[in-house]
XYZ file of C-alpha atoms in Angstrom:
623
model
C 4.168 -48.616 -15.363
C 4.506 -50.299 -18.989
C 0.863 -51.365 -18.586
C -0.076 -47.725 -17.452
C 1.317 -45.999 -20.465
C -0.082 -48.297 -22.636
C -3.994 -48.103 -21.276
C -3.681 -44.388 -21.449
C -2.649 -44.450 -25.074
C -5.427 -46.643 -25.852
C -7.511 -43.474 -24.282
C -5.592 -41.143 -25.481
C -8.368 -38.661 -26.507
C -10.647 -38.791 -23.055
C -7.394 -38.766 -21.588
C -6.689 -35.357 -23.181
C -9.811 -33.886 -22.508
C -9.548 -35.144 -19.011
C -6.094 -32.933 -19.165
C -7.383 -29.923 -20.382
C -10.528 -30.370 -17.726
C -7.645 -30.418 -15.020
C -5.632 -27.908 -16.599
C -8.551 -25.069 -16.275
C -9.446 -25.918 -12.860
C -6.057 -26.042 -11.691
C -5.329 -22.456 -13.584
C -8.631 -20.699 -12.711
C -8.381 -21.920 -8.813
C -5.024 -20.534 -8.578
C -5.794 -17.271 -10.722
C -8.401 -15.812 -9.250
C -6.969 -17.672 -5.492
C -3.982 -15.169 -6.295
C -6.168 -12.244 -8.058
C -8.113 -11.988 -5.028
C -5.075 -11.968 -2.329
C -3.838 -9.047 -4.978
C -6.929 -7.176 -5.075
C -7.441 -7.685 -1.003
C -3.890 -6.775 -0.309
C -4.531 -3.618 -2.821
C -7.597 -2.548 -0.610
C -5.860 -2.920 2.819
C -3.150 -0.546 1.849
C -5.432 1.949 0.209
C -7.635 1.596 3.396
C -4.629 2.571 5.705
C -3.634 5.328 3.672
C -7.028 6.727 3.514
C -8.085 6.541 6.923
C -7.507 9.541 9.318
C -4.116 9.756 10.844
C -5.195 9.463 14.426
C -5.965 5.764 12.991
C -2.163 5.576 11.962
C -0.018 6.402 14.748
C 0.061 5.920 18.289
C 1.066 9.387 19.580
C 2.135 9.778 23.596
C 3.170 12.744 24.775
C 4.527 14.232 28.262
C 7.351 15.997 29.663
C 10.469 15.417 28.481
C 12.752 15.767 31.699
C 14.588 18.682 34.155
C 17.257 18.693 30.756
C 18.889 17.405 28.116
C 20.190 14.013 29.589
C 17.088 13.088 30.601
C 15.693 13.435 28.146
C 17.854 11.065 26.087
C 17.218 8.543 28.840
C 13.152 8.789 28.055
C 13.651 8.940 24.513
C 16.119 6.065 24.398
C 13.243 3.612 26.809
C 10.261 4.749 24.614
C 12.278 3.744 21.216
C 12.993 0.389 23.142
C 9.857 -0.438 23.443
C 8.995 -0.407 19.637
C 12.387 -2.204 19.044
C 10.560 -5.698 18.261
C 7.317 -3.992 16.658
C 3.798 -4.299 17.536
C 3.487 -8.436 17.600
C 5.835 -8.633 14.653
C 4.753 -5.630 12.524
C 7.766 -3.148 11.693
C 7.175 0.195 13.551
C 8.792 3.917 12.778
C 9.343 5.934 15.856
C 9.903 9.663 15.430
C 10.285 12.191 18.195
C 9.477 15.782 18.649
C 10.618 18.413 22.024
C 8.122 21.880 21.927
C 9.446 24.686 24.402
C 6.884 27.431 25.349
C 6.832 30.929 26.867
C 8.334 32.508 24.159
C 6.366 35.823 22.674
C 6.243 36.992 19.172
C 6.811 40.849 19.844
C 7.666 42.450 15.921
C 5.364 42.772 13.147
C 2.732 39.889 12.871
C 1.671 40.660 9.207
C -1.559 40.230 8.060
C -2.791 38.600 11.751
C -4.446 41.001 14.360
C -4.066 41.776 17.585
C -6.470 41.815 20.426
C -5.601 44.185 22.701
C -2.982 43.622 25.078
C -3.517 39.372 24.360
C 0.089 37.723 23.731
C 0.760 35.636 20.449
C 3.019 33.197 21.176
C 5.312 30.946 18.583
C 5.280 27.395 19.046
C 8.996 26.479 18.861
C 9.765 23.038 18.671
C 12.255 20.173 17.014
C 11.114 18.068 14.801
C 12.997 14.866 14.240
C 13.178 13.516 10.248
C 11.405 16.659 9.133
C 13.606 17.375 5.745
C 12.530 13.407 4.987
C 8.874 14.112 5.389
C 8.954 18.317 3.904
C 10.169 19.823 1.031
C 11.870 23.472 1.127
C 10.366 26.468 -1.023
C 12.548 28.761 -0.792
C 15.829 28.916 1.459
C 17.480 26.279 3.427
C 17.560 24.348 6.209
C 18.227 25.703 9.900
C 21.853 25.329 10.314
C 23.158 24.338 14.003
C 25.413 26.902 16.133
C 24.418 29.740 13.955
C 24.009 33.428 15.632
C 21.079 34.217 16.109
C 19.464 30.299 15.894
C 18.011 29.748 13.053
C 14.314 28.233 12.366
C 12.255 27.104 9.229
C 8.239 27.797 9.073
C 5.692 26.388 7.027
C 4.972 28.140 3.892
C 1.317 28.738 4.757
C 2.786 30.291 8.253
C 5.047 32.776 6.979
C 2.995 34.150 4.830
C 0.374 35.134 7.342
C 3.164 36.322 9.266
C 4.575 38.692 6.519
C 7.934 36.681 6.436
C 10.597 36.121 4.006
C 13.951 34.258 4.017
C 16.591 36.068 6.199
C 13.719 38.074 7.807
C 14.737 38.239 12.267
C 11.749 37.516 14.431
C 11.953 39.223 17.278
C 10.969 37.318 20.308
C 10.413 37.411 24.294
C 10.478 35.028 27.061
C 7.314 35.706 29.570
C 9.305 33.802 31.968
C 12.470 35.347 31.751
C 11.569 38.757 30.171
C 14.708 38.404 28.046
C 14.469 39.313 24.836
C 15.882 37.189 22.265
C 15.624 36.713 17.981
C 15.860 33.874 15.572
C 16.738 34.136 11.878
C 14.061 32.565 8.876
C 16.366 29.782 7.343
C 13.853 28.560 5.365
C 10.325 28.031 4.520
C 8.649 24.574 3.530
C 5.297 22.483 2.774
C 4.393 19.078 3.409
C 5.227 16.422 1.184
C 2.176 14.377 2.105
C -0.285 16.385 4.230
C -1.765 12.957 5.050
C 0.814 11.304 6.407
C 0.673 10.251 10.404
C 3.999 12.132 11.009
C 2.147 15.677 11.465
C 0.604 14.757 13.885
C 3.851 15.646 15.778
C 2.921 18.900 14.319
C -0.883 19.579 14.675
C -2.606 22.049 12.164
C 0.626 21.720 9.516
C -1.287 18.458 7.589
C -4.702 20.092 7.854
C -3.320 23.469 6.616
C -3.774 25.107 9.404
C -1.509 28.508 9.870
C -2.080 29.136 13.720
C -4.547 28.971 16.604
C -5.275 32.974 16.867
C -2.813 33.167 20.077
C 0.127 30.818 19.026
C 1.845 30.238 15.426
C 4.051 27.752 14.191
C 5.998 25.073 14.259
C 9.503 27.130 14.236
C 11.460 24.067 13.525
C 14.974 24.504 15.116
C 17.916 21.990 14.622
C 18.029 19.510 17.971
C 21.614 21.412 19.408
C 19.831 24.985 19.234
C 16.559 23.976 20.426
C 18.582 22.451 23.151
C 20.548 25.798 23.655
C 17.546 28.058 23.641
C 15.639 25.064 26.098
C 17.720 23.651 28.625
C 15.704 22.935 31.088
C 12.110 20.876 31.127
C 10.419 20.751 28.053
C 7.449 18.725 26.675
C 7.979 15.814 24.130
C 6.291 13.711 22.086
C 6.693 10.299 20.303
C 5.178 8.626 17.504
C 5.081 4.845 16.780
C 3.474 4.535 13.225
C 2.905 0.569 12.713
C 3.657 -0.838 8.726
C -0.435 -1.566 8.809
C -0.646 -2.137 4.992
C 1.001 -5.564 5.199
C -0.816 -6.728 8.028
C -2.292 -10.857 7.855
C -5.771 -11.325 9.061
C -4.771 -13.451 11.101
C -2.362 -10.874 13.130
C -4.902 -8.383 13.961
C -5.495 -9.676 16.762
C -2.449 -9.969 18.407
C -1.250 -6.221 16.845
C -4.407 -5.279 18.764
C -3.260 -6.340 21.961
C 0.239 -5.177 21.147
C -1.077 -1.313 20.631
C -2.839 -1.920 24.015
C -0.007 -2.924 26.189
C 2.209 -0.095 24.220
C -0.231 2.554 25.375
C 0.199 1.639 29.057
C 4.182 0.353 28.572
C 5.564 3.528 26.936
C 4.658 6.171 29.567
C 5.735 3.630 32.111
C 9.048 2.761 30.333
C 10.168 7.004 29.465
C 8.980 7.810 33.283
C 6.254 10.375 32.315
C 4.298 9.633 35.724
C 1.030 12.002 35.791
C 1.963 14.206 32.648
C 2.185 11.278 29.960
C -0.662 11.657 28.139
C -1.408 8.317 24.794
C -3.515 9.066 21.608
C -4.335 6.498 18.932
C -7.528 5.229 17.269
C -5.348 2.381 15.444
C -8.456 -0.182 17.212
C -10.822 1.302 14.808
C -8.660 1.188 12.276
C -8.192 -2.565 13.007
C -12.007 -3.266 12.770
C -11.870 -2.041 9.090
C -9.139 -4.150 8.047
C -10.350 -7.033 9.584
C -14.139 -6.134 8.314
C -12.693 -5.813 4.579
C -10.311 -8.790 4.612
C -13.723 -10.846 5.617
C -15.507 -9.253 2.641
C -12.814 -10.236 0.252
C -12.734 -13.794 1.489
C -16.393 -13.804 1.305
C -16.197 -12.605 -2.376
C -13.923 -15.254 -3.698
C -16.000 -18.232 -1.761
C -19.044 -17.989 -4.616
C -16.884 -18.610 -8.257
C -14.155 -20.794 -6.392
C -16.876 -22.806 -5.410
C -18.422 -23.035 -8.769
C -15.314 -23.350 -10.455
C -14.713 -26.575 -8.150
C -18.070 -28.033 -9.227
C -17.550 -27.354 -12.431
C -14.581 -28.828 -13.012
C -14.747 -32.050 -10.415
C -17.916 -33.025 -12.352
C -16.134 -32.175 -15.520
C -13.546 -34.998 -14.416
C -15.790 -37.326 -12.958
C -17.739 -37.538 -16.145
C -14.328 -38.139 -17.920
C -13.107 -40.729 -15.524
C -16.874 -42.427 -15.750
C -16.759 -42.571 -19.699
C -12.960 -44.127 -19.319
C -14.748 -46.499 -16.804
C -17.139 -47.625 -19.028
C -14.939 -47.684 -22.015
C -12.902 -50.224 -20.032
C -15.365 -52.483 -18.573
C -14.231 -54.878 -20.440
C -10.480 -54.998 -19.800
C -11.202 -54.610 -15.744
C -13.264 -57.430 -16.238
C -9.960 -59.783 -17.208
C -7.752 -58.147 -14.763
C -10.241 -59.820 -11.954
C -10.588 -62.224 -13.664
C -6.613 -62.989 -13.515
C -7.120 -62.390 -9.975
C -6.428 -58.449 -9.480
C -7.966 -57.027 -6.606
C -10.008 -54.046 -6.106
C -7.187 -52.050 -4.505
C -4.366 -52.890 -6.964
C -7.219 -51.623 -10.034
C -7.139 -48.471 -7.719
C -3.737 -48.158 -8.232
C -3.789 -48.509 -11.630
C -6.689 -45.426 -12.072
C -4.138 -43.465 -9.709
C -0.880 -43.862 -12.003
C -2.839 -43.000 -14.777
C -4.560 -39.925 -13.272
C -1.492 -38.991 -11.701
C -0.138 -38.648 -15.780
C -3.665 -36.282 -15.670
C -3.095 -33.891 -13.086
C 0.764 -33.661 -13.205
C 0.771 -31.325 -15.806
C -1.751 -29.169 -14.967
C -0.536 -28.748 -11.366
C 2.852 -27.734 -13.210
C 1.101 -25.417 -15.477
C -1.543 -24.365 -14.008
C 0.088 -21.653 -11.979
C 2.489 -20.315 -15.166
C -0.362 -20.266 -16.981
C -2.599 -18.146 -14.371
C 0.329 -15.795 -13.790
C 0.537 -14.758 -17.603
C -3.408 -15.071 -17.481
C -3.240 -11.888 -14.709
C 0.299 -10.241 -16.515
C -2.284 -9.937 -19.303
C -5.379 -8.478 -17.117
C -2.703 -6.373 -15.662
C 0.666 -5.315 -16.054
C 3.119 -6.484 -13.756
C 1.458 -9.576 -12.739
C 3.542 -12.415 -13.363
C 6.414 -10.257 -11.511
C 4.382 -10.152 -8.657
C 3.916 -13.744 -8.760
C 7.428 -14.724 -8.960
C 8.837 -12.383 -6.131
C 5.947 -12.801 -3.702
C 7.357 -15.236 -1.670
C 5.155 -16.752 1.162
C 2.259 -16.021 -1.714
C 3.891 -17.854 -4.070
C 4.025 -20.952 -1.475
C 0.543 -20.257 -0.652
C -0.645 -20.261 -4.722
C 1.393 -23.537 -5.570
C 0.153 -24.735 -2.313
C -3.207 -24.477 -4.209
C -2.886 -25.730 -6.631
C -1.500 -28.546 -5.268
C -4.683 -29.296 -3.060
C -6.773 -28.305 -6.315
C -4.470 -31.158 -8.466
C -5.090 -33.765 -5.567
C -8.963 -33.051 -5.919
C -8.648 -34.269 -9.521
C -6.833 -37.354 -8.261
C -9.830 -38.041 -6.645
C -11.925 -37.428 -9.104
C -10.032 -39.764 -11.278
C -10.082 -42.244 -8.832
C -13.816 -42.089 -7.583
C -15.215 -44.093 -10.917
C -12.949 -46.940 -10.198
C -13.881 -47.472 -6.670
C -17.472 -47.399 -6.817
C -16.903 -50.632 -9.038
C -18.857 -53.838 -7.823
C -17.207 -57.044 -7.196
C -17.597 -58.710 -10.493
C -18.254 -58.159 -13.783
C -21.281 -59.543 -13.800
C -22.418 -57.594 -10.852
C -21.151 -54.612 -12.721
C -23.501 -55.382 -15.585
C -26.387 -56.297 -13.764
C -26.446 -53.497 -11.596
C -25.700 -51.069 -14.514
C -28.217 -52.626 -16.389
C -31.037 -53.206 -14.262
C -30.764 -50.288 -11.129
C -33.097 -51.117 -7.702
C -35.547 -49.550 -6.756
C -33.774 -48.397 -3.537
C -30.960 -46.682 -6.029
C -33.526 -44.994 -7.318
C -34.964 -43.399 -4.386
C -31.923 -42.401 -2.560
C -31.085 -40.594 -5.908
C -34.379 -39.084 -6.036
C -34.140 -38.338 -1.998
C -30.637 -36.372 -3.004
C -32.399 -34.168 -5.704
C -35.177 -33.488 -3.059
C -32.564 -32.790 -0.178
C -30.439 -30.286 -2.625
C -33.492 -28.197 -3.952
C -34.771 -28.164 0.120
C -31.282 -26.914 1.107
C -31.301 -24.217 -2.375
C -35.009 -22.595 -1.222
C -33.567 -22.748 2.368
C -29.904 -21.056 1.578
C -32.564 -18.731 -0.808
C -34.042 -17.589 1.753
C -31.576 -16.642 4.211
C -29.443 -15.116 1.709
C -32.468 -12.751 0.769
C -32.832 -11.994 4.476
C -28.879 -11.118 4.880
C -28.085 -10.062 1.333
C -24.454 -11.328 2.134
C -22.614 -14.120 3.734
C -21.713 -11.839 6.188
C -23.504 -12.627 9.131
C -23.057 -12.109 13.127
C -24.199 -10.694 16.469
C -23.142 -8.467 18.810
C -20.676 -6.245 16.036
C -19.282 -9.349 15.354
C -19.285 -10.483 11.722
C -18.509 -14.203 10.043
C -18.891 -16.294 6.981
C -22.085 -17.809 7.767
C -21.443 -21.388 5.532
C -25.173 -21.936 4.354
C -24.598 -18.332 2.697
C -21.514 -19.102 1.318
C -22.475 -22.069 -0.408
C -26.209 -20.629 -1.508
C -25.474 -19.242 -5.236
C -23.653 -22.845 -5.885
C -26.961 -24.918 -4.184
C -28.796 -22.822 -6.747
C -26.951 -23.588 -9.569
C -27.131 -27.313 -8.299
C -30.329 -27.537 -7.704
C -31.072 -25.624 -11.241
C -29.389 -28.317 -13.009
C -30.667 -31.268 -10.825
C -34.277 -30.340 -11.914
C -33.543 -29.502 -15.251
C -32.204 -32.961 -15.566
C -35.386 -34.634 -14.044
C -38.105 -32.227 -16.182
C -35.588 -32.963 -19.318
C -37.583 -36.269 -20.235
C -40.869 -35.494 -19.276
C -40.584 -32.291 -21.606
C -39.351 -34.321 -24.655
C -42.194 -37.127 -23.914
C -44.487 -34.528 -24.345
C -43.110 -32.807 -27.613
C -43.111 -35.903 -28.808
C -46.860 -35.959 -29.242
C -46.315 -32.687 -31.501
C -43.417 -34.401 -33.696
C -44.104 -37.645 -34.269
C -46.370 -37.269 -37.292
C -43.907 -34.536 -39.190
C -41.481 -35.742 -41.473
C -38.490 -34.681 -38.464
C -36.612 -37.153 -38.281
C -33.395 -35.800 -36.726
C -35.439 -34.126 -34.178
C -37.320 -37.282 -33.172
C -33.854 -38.729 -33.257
C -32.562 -35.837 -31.260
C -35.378 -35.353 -28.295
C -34.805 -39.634 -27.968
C -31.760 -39.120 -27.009
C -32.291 -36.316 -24.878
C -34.572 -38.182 -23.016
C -32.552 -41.114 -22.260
C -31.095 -41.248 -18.658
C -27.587 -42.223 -20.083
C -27.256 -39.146 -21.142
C -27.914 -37.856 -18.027
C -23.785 -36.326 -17.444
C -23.628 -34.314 -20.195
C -27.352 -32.688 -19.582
C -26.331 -31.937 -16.020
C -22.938 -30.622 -16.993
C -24.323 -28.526 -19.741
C -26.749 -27.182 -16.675
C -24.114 -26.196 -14.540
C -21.894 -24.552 -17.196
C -25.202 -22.185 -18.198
C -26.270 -21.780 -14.719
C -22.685 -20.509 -13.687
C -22.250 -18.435 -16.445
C -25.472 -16.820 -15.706
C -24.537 -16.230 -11.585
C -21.382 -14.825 -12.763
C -22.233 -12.247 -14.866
C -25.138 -11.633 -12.180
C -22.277 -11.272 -9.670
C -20.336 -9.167 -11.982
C -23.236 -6.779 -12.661
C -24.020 -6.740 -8.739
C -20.049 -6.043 -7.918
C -20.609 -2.413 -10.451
C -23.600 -1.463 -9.297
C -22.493 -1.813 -5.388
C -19.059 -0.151 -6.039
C -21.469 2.994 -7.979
C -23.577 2.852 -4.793
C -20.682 3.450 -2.506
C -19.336 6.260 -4.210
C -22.621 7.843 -3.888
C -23.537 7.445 -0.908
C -19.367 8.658 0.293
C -19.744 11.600 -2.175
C -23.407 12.233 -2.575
C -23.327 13.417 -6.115
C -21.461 13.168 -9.194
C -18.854 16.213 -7.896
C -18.843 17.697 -4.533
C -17.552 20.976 -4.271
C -16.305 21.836 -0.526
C -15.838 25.609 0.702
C -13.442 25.813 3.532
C -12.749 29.053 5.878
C -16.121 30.663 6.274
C -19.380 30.521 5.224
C -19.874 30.532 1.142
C -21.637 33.475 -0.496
C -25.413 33.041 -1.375
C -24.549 32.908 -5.064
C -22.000 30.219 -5.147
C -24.333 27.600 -5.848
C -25.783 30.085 -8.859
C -22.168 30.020 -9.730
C -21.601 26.503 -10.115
C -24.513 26.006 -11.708
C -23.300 28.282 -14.651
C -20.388 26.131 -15.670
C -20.902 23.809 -18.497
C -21.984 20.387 -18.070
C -23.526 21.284 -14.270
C -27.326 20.805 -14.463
C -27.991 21.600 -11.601
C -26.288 22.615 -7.910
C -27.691 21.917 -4.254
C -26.016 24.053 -1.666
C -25.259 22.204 1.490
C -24.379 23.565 4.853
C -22.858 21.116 7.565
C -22.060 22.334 11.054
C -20.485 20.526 13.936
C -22.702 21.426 17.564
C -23.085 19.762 20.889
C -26.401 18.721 22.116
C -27.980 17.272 25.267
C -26.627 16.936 28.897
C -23.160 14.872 27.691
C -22.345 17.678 25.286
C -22.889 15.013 22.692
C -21.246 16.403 19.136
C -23.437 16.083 16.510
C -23.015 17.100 12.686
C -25.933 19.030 11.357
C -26.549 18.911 7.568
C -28.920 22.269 5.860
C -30.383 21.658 2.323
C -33.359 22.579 0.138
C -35.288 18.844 0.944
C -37.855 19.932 -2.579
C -34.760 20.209 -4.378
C -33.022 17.206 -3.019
C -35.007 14.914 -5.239
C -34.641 16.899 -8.348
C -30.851 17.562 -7.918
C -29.842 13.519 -7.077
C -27.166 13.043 -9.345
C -26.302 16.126 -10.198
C -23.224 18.217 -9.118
C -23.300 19.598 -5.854
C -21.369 23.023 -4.590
């Protein structure tokens, strides 16, 4: 080790360069390795939470037994079989009983009625509903009261003209018993959008009633059971933790939500009446289709970054080759072999890379504290992630090993050989490196090509998609190749401004153009080509990231604001309206209608607009 240490501070300086090489590749691999999990993982949970809640929760429904007991016994095998999850992913169960028959007879308030038609409220139970609602006025139905008490939805009471305190009068068609509960309480949603309502149908969408029914009347679980003692109908919904979910899960949570559909029913007994809704599959899809387009984002720089800096280091470890040409050439000749010279280049690169595997990673996670708050905390209480970044760092340190290493093992026997070969190349060296430069720009204008055909690499048949590798690796051929002919037009080009210099008094740029001519200078030339032809895809892919992410949001909202009228048809002068308010240039009125066409009653959506004015109004606020 005594002769390690003091070779390395002979070379101290290429030594530190070669450090600070390492240092950047190590921090920039594990940066943007860990920016992009962040920014993925950031986009799956804003994709769950934005898709519809049928996509959410898996809802079954059915009767809920001749009583009470019963019940409980279907209740208690449906929660069982969500006990483990879906294939390891935490799920919330949460239960709901509906009774029926029962007939609102006293004042209705502001809703109509048709003729001698019944309007029914939808009484029901509703299991965690304080944790998922907030009151507006009132309280909470209190159990064993006389008469039962019930909460409504704000929206509900309302259109029924009640208060707090108010008795609605009611009337079982069964029975023809007339009966009353007591308002407790009113209260909204705390999150229209959450999967839970749809134990509640209408209540999320703001819904106040179907025409012939209105509710929920939440009731506590002992009066419901009172006023319902025999068979009533019951629901259950499993709502998976899908924000977490790994890639490399889906499928199994797939086959999980499968089995569940036909396992619950089974399990809580419902026989014909059990009845399973979910569209979590399609919800899947998307997860799995955006965790393949954030993988196939971070392919392009990480490759360039790797190129980048493993030439960077090769370079280094070439110039510390040649710089020590002489003192390998009295180790052989003491008699050290080619493997034990190996072993020296590893020790000393090992003094390289150590640090910046060390650092790298600190260094990243202030890097992305700084881009944005909270980073670095992320980084230190993630866990498996923070396995997985050190993990990569550590594969990205043992590629600079290698690096290090490569010079000294493409040595020759000798010294002599060394010389001569460095010194006077063959002709067949010569044309397998010009056979490589043909080979790379062949593979470039072929990777070209097919990238311009797919415009992503994204690629598949039959729905299915993949990282197609030639697209992967395209931008980076280009850059390569890029460089690769630079280098080889570099000396032509300064053999023929020559001609143009050489009788002016320029010396230094004579000087100058010599040297850029020379092949020895061939490293530098190709690593100054890579640096500019990176920087240049970068900001290319940069620029292309904004303008796609402003295309989306077009095309989802079709204008700069979307105004959308609900309950009815707008008035003719709405879009004059809108077009009156300051900073609107101009308004497009849109009508969309949902019909049902051809023999399958097919539903379609039909869109009405002003096609001259389309053109005109792109861009502009739309009412």
């Amino acid at each position: 080790m005594k002769l390690v240490w003091r070779r390395a501070r002979e070379a101290r300086g290429l030594l530190f360069a070669a450090v600070l090489a390492a240092l950047v590749a190590v921090a920039l691999v594990t940066g943007l390795s860990d920016y992009n999990r962040r920014a993925v993982d950031a986009g799956q949970r804003a994709l769950v939470a934005a898709s519809p809640v049928e996509e959410r929760g898996l809802l079954v429904s059915g009767s809920g037994g001749r009583d009470a007991a019963e019940f409980a016994k279907r209740d208690g095998a449906a929660r069982a079989q969500f006990a483990d999850g879906l294939a390891g992913v935490p799920v919330a169960v949460s239960a709901a009983r509906y009774g029926t028959g029962r007939e609102l007879t006293g004042d209705l308030g502001s809703v109509p009625r048709k003729g001698a038609d019944p309007i029914f409220a939808n009484l029901a139970t509703l299991e965690g509903l304080s944790a998922h609602a907030e009151l507006t006025s009132g309280a909470w139905p209190r159990a064993g009261a006389k008469p039962a008490q019930v909460s409504l939805p704000e929206r509900v009471a309302t259109t029924l003209g009640l208060t707090v305190g108010a008795r609605v009068p009611l009337r079982d068609r069964a029975t023809e018993k007339a009966s009353e509960v007591v308002l407790a309480g009113t209260w909204r949603p705390r999150d229209p959008t959450e999967a839970y309502w749809l134990l509640a149908p209408g209540v999320g969408t703001g819904s106040v009633g179907s025409g012939t029914s209105y509710g929920p009347f939440a009731l506590d679980p002992a009066d419901f059971t009172t006023l319902f003692p025999g068979s009533v109908t019951a629901s259950w919904l499993a709502e998976p933790d899908l924000g977490g979910v790994d890639a490399a899960d889906l499928p199994a949570v797939r086959a999980a939500v499968s089995a569940a559909a036909v396992a619950v029913p089974e399990a809580a007994e419902l026989g014909s009446s059990g009845q399973v809704t979910t569209k979590i599959d399609q919800l899947l899809d998307r997860i799995a289709r955006a965790d393949l387009v954030g993988r196939s984002a971070l392919a392009t720089p990480l490759l360039l970054i790797l190129v980048l800096g493993g030439y960077a280091l090769v370079l280094v470890a070439a110039l510390l080759h040649e710089d020590r040409r002489p003192q390998t050439a009295l180790l052989r000749a003491r008699g050290a072999a080619r493997r034990q010279l190996a072993g020296l280049a590893a020790r000393e690169a090992t003094l390289v890379v150590a640090p910046a595997a060390l650092l790298g990673p600190v260094i990243a996670g202030e890097a992305l504290r700084f881009v944005r708050p909270g980073g670095a905390a992320e980084l230190s209480t993630a866990g498996g992630n923070t396995t997985l970044i050190w993990a990569a760092a550590a594969a990205t340190a043992a590629g600079c090993l290698v690096a290090m290493v490569a010079p000294t093992l493409r040595g020759s026997g000798t010294y002599v050989a060394d010389m001569a070969a460095r010194s006077r190349p063959n002709r067949s060296a010569s044309i397998q490196r010009a056979s490589v430069d043909l080979v790379l720009v062949a593979l470039a204008v072929l990777a070209w090509v097919q990238l311009r055909r797919y415009a992503s690499p994204l690629a598949g048949s039959n729905g299915r998609l993949g990282l197609d590798p030639l697209l992967v690796v395209a931008p980076t051929l280009g850059v390569l190749a890029g460089a690769v002919l630079a280098l080889r037009v570099l000396p032509p080009l300064t053999r023929f401004a020559e001609r143009f210099v050489d009788r002016r008094p320029w010396t230094a740029t004579m000087l100058g153009m010599w040297q850029a001519g020379r092949r020895p200078h061939a490293g530098p030339v190709l690593l100054l080509a890579l640096a500019v032809g990176g920087s240049t895809l970068a900001w290319s892919l940069v620029s292309t990231g904004e303008r796609s992410q402003v295309e989306q949001a077009g095309h989802t909202v079709g204008a700069d604001l979307r105004v959308t009228e609900r309950g009815g048809a707008a008035p003719v002068t709405r879009a004059g309206e809108l077009a009156a308010l300051p900073g609107v240039r101009r308004a497009l009125p849109v009508w969309r209608d949902e019909v049902r066409v051809g023999r399958g009653d097919l539903p379609v959506t039909v869109i009405g607009f002003d096609a001259a004015g389309a053109g005109a109004s792109s861009g502009s606020p739309t009412g």
